[in-house]
PDB file of C-alpha atoms and ligand atoms in Angstrom:
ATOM      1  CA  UNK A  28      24.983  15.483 -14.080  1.00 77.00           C
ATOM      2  CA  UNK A  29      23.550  15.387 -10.737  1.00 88.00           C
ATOM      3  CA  UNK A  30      23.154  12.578  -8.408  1.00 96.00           C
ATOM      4  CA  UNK A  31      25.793  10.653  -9.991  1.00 98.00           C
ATOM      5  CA  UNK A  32      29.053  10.362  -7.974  1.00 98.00           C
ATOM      6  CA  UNK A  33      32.172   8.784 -10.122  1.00 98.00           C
ATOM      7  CA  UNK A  34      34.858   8.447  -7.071  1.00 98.00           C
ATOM      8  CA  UNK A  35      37.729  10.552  -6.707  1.00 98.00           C
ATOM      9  CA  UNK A  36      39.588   8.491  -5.308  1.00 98.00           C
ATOM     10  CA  UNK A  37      43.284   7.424  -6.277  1.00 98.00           C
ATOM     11  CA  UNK A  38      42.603   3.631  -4.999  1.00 98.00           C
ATOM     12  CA  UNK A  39      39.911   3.531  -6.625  1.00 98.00           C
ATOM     13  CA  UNK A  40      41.239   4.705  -9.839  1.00 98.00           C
ATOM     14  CA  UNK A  41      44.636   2.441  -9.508  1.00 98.00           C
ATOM     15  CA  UNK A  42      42.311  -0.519  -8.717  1.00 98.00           C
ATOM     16  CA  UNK A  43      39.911  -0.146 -11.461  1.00 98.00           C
ATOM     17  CA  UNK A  44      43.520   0.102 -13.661  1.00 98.00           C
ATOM     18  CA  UNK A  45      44.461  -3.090 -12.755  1.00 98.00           C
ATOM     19  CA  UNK A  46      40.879  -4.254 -13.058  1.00 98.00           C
ATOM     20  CA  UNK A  47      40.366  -3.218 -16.927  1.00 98.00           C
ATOM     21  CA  UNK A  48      43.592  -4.785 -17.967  1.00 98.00           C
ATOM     22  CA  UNK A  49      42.919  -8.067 -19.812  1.00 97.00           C
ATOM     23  CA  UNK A  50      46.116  -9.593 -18.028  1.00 98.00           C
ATOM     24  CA  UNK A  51      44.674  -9.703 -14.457  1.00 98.00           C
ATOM     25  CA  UNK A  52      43.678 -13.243 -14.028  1.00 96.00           C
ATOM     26  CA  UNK A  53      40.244 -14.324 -12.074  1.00 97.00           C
ATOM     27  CA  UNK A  54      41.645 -14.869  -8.576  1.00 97.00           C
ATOM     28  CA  UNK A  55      42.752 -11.030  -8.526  1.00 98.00           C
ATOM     29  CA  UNK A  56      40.089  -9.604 -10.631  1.00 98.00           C
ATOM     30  CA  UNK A  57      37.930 -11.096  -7.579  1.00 98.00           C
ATOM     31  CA  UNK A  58      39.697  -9.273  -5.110  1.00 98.00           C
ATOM     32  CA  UNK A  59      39.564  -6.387  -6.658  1.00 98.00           C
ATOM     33  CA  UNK A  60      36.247  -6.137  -7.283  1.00 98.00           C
ATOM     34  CA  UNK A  61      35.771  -6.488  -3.761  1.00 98.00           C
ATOM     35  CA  UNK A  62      38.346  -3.827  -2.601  1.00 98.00           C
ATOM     36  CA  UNK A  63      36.398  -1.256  -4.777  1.00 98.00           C
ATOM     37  CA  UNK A  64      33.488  -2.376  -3.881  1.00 98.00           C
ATOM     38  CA  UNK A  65      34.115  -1.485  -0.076  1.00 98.00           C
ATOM     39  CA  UNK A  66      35.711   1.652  -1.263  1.00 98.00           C
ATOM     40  CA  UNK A  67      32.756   2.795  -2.732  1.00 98.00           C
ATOM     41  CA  UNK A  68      29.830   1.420  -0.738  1.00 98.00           C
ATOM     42  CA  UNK A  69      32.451   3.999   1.837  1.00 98.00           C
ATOM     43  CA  UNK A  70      32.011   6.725  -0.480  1.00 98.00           C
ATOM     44  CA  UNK A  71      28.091   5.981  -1.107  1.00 98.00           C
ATOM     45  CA  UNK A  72      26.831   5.797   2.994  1.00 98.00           C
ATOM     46  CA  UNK A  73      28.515   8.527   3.850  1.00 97.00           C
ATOM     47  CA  UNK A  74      25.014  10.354   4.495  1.00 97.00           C
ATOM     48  CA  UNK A  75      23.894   7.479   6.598  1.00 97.00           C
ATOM     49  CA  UNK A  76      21.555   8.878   9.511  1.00 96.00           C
ATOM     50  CA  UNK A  77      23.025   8.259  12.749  1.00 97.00           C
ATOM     51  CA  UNK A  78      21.526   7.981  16.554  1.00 97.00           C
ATOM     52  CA  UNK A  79      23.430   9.104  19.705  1.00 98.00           C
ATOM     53  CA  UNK A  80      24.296   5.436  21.506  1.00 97.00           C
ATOM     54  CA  UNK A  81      25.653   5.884  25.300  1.00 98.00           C
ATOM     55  CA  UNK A  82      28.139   3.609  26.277  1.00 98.00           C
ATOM     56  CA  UNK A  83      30.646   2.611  29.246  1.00 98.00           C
ATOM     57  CA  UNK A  84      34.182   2.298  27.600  1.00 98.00           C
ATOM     58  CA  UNK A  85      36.599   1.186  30.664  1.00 98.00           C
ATOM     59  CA  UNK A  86      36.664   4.948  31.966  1.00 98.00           C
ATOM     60  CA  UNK A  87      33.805   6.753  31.345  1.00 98.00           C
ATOM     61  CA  UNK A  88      30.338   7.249  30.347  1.00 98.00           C
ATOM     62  CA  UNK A  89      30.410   8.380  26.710  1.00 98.00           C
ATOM     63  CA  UNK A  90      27.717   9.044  23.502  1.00 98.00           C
ATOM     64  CA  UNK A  91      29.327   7.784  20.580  1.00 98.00           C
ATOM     65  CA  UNK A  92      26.515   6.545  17.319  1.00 97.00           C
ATOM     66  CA  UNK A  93      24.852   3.863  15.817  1.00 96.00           C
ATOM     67  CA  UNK A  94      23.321   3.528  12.494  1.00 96.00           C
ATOM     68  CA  UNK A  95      19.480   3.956  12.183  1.00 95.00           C
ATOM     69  CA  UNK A  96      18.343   2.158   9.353  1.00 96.00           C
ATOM     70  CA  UNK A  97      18.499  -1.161   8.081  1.00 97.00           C
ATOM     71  CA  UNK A  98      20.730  -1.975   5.172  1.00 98.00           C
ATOM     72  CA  UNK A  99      19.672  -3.830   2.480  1.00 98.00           C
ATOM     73  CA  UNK A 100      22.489  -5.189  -0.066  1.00 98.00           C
ATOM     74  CA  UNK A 101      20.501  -5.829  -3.899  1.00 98.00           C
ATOM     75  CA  UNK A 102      22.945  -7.846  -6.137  1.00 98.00           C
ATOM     76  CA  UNK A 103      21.932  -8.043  -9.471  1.00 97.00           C
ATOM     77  CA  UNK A 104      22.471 -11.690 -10.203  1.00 95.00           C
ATOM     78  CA  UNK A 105      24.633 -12.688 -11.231  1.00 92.00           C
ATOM     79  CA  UNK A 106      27.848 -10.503 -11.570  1.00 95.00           C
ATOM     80  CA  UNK A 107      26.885  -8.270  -8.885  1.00 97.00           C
ATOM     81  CA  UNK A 108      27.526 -11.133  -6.428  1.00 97.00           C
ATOM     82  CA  UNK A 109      31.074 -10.381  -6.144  1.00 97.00           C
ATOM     83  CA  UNK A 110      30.563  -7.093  -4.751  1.00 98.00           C
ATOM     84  CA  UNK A 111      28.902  -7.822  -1.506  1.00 98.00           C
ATOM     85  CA  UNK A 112      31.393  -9.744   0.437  1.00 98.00           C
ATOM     86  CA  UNK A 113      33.718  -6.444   0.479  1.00 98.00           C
ATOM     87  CA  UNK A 114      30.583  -4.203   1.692  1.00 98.00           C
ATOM     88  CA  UNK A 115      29.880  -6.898   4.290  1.00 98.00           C
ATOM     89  CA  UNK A 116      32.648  -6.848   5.949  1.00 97.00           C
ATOM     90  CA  UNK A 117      32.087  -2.874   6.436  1.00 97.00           C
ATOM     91  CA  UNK A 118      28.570  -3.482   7.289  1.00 97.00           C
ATOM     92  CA  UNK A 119      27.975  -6.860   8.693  1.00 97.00           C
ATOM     93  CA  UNK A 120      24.444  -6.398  10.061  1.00 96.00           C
ATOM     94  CA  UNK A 121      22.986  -5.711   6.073  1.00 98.00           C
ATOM     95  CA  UNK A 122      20.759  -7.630   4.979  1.00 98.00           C
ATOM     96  CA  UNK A 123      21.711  -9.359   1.363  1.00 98.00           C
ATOM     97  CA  UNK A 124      18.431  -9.960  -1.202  1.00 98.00           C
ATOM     98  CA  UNK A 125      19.358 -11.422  -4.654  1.00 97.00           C
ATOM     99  CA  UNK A 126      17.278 -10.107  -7.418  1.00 97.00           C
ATOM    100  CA  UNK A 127      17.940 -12.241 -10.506  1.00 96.00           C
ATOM    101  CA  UNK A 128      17.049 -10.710 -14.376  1.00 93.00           C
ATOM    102  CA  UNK A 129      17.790 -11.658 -17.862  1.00 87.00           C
ATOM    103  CA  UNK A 130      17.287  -9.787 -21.129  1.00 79.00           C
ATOM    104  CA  UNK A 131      14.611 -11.315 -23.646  1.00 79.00           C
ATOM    105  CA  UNK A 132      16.315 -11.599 -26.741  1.00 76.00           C
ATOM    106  CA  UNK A 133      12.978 -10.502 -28.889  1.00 78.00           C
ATOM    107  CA  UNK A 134      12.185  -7.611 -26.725  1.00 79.00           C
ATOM    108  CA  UNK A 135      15.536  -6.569 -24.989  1.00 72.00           C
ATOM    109  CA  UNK A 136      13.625  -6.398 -22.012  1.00 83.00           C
ATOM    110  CA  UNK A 137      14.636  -7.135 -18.787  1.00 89.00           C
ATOM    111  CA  UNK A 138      12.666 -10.391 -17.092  1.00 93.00           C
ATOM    112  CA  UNK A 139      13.001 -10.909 -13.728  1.00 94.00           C
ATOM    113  CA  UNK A 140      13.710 -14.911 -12.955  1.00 95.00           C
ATOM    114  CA  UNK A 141      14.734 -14.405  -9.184  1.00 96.00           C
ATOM    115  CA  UNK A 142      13.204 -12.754  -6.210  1.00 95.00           C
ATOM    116  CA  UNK A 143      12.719 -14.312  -2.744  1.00 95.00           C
ATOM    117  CA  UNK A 144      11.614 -10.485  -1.582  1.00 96.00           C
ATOM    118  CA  UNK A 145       9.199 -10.612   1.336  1.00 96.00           C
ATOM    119  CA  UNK A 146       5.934  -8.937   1.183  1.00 95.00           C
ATOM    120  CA  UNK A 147       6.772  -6.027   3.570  1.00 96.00           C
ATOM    121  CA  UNK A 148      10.182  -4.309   3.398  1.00 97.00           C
ATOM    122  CA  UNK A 149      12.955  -5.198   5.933  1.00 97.00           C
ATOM    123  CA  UNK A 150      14.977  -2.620   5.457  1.00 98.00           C
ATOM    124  CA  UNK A 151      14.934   1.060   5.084  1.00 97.00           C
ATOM    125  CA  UNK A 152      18.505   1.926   2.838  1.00 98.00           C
ATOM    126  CA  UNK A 153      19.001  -0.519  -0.297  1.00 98.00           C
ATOM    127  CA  UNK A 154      22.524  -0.736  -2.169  1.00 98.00           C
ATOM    128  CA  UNK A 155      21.816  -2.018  -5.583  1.00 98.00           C
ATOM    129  CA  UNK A 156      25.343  -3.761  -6.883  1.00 98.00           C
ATOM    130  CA  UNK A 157      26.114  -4.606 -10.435  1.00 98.00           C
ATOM    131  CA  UNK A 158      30.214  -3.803 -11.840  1.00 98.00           C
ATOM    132  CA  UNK A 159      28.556  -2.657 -15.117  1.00 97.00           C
ATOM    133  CA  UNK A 160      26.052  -0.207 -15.562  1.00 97.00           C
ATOM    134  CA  UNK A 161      25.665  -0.816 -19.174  1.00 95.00           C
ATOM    135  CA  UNK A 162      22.158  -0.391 -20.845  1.00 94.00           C
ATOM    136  CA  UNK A 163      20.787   0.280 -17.388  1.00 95.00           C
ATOM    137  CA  UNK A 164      17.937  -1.754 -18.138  1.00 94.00           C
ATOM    138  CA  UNK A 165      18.751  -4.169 -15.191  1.00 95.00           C
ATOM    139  CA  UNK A 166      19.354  -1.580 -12.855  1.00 97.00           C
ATOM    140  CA  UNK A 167      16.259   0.286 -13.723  1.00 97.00           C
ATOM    141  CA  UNK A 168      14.216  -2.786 -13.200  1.00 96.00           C
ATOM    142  CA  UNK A 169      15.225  -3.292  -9.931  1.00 97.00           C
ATOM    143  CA  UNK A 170      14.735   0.187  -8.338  1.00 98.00           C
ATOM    144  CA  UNK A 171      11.535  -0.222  -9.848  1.00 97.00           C
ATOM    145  CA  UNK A 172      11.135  -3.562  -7.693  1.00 97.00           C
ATOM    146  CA  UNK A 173      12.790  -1.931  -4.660  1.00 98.00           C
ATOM    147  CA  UNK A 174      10.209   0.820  -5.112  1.00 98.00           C
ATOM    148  CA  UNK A 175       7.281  -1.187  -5.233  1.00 97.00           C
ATOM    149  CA  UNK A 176       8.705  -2.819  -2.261  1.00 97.00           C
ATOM    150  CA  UNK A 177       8.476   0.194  -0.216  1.00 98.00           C
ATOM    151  CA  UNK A 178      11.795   1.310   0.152  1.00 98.00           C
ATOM    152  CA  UNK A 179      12.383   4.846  -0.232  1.00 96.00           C
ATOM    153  CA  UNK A 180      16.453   5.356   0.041  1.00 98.00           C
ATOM    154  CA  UNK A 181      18.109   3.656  -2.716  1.00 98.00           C
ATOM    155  CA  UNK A 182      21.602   4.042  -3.702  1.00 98.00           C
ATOM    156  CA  UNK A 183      23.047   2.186  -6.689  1.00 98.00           C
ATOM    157  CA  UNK A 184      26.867   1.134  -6.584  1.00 98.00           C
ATOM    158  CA  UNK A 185      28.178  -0.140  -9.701  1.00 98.00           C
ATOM    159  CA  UNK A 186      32.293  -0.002 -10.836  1.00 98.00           C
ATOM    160  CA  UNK A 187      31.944   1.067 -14.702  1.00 98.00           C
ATOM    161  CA  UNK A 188      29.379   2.779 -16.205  1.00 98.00           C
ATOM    162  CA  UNK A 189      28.047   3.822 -20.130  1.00 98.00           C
ATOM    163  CA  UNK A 190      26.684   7.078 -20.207  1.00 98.00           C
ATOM    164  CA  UNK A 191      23.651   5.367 -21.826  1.00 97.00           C
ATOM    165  CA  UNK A 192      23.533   3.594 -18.471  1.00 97.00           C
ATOM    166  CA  UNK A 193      23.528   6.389 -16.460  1.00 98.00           C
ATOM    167  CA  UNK A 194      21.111   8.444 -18.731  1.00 98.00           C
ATOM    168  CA  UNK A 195      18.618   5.600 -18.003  1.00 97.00           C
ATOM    169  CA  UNK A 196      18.668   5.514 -14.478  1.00 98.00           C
ATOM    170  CA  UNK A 197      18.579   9.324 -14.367  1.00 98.00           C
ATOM    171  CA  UNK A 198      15.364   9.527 -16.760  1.00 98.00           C
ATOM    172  CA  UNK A 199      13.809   6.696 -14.648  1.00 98.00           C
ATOM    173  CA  UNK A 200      14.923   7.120 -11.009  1.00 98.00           C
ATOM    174  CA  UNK A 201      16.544  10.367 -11.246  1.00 98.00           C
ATOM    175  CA  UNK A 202      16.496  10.241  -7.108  1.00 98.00           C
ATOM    176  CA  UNK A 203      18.978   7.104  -6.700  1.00 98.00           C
ATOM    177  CA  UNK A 204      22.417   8.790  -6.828  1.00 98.00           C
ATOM    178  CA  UNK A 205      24.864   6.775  -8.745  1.00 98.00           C
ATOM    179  CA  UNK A 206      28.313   5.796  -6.932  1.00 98.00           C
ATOM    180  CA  UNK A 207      30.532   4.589  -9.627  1.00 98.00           C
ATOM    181  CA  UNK A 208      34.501   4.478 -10.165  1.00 98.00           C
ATOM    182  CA  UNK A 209      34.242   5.622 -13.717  1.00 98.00           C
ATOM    183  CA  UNK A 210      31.965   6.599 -16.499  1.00 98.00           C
ATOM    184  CA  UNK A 211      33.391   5.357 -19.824  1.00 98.00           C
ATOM    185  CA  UNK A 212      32.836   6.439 -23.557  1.00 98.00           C
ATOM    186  CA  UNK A 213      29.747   4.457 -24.895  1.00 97.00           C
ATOM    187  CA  UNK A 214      28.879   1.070 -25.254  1.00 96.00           C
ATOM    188  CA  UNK A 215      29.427  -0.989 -28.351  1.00 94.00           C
ATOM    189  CA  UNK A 216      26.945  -2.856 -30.753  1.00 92.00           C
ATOM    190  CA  UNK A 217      27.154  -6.115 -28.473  1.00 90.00           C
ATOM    191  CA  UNK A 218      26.489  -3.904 -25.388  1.00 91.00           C
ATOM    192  CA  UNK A 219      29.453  -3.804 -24.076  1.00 95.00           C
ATOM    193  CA  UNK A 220      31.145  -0.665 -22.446  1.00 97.00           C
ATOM    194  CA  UNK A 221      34.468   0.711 -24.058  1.00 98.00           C
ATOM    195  CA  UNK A 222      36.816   0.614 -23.059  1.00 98.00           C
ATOM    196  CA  UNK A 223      35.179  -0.845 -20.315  1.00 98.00           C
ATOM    197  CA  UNK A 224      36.957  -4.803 -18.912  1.00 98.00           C
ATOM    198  CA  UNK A 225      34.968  -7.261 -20.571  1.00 97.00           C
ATOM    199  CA  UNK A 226      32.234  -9.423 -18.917  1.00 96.00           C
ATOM    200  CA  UNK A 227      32.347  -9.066 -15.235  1.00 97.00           C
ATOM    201  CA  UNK A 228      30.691 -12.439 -15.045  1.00 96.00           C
ATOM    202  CA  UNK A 229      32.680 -14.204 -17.263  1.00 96.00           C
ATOM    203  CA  UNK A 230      35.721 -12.492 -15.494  1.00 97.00           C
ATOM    204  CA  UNK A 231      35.058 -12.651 -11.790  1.00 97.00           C
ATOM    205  CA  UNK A 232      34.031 -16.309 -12.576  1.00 95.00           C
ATOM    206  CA  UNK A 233      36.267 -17.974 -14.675  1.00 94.00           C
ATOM    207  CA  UNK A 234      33.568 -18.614 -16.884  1.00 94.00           C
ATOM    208  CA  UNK A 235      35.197 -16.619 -20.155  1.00 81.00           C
TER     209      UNK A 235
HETATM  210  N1  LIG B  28      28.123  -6.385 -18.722  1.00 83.41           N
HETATM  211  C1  LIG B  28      29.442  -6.685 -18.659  1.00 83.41           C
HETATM  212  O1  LIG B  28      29.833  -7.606 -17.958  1.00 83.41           O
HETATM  213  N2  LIG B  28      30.304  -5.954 -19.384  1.00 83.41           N
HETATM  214  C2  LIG B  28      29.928  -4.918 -20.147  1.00 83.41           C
HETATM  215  O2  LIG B  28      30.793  -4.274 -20.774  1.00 83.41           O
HETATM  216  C3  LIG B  28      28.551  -4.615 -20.215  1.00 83.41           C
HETATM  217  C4  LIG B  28      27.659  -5.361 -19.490  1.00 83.41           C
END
């Protein structure tokens, strides 16, 4: 599989642990999702382009960098929400633009209800964040809006994914890498992945 990055990383993989285990309570399930989150938008701009930036520190003249591009952070409404605040803190200067969809019960389609984008894009790098990668119908409908938006460099950071999820967004956008934490077995008949955590919504806000 190319383009799609599951993370390597044993913080990662301890946090997603404790995440998956139906014992963790909403408070911590909310922190965590935020600790990986950071840990993986990490991973994900590592290839960031950088510009030489002079400065004075209090003995010398030196060229240290500053990012090029504007960040845009995508949450997919509305579990993806809980995954910006620990990429913000890395990257404070991103923009955040909600895209909201729901899945039409007749036609299992994704239908977007939320999207305040502007006409021209106002950023140049977009982070799409949802935890679950499931059908990959939401996540394939908003690269496609991203796309028609103008923006080129997409990345999508999600926790868990189905490999139906990730077979989706490679057949549709096989140029967005994936940054994930783990790829699971399948989903189940409800859509769910296994072994998966549950609903990420439902989890991350109390609402289960
Ligand atoms: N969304 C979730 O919250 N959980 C899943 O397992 C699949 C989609």
């Amino acid at each position: 599989m190319s383009n799609v990055f599951p993370s390597q990383h044993p913080l990662v993989a301890h946090k997603v642990t404790r995440l998956r285990n139906k014992e963790t309570k909403s408070k911590k399930f909310r922190e965590l999702v935020r600790e990986i989150s950071a840990l993986l938008a990490y991973e994900a701009t590592a290839d960031l382009d950088i510009a030489p930036r002079e400065i004075e520190t209090p003995l010398a003249t030196t060229t240290g960098a500053e990012l090029k591009q504007p960040i845009g952070l995508i949450p997919i409404l509305r579990s993806g929400l809980g995954m910006v605040e620990g990429i913000w803190s890395l990257m404070p200067a991103a923009q955040v633009w909600h895209i909201g969809l729901y899945r039409d019960e007749r036609t299992l389609q994704p239908v977007e209800y939320y999207n305040k984008l502007p006409l021209e894009p106002t950023v140049s790098v977009c982070l799409v964040l949802d935890p679950m990668l499931a059908t990959g119908g939401s996540a394939v409908a908003t690269v496609d809006i991203l796309k028609k938006w103008g923006v080129v460099n997409i990345k999508f950071v999600g926790i868990i994914a189905a490999p139906e999820g990730v077979k989706a967004m490679q057949d549709a956008h096989p140029d967005v890498p994936l940054h994930l934490a783990a790829i699971d077995d399948h989903l189940n008949g409800d859509g769910y992945i296994v072994p998966g955590l549950g609903d990420a919504g439902d989890r991350q806000f109390g609402t289960g």
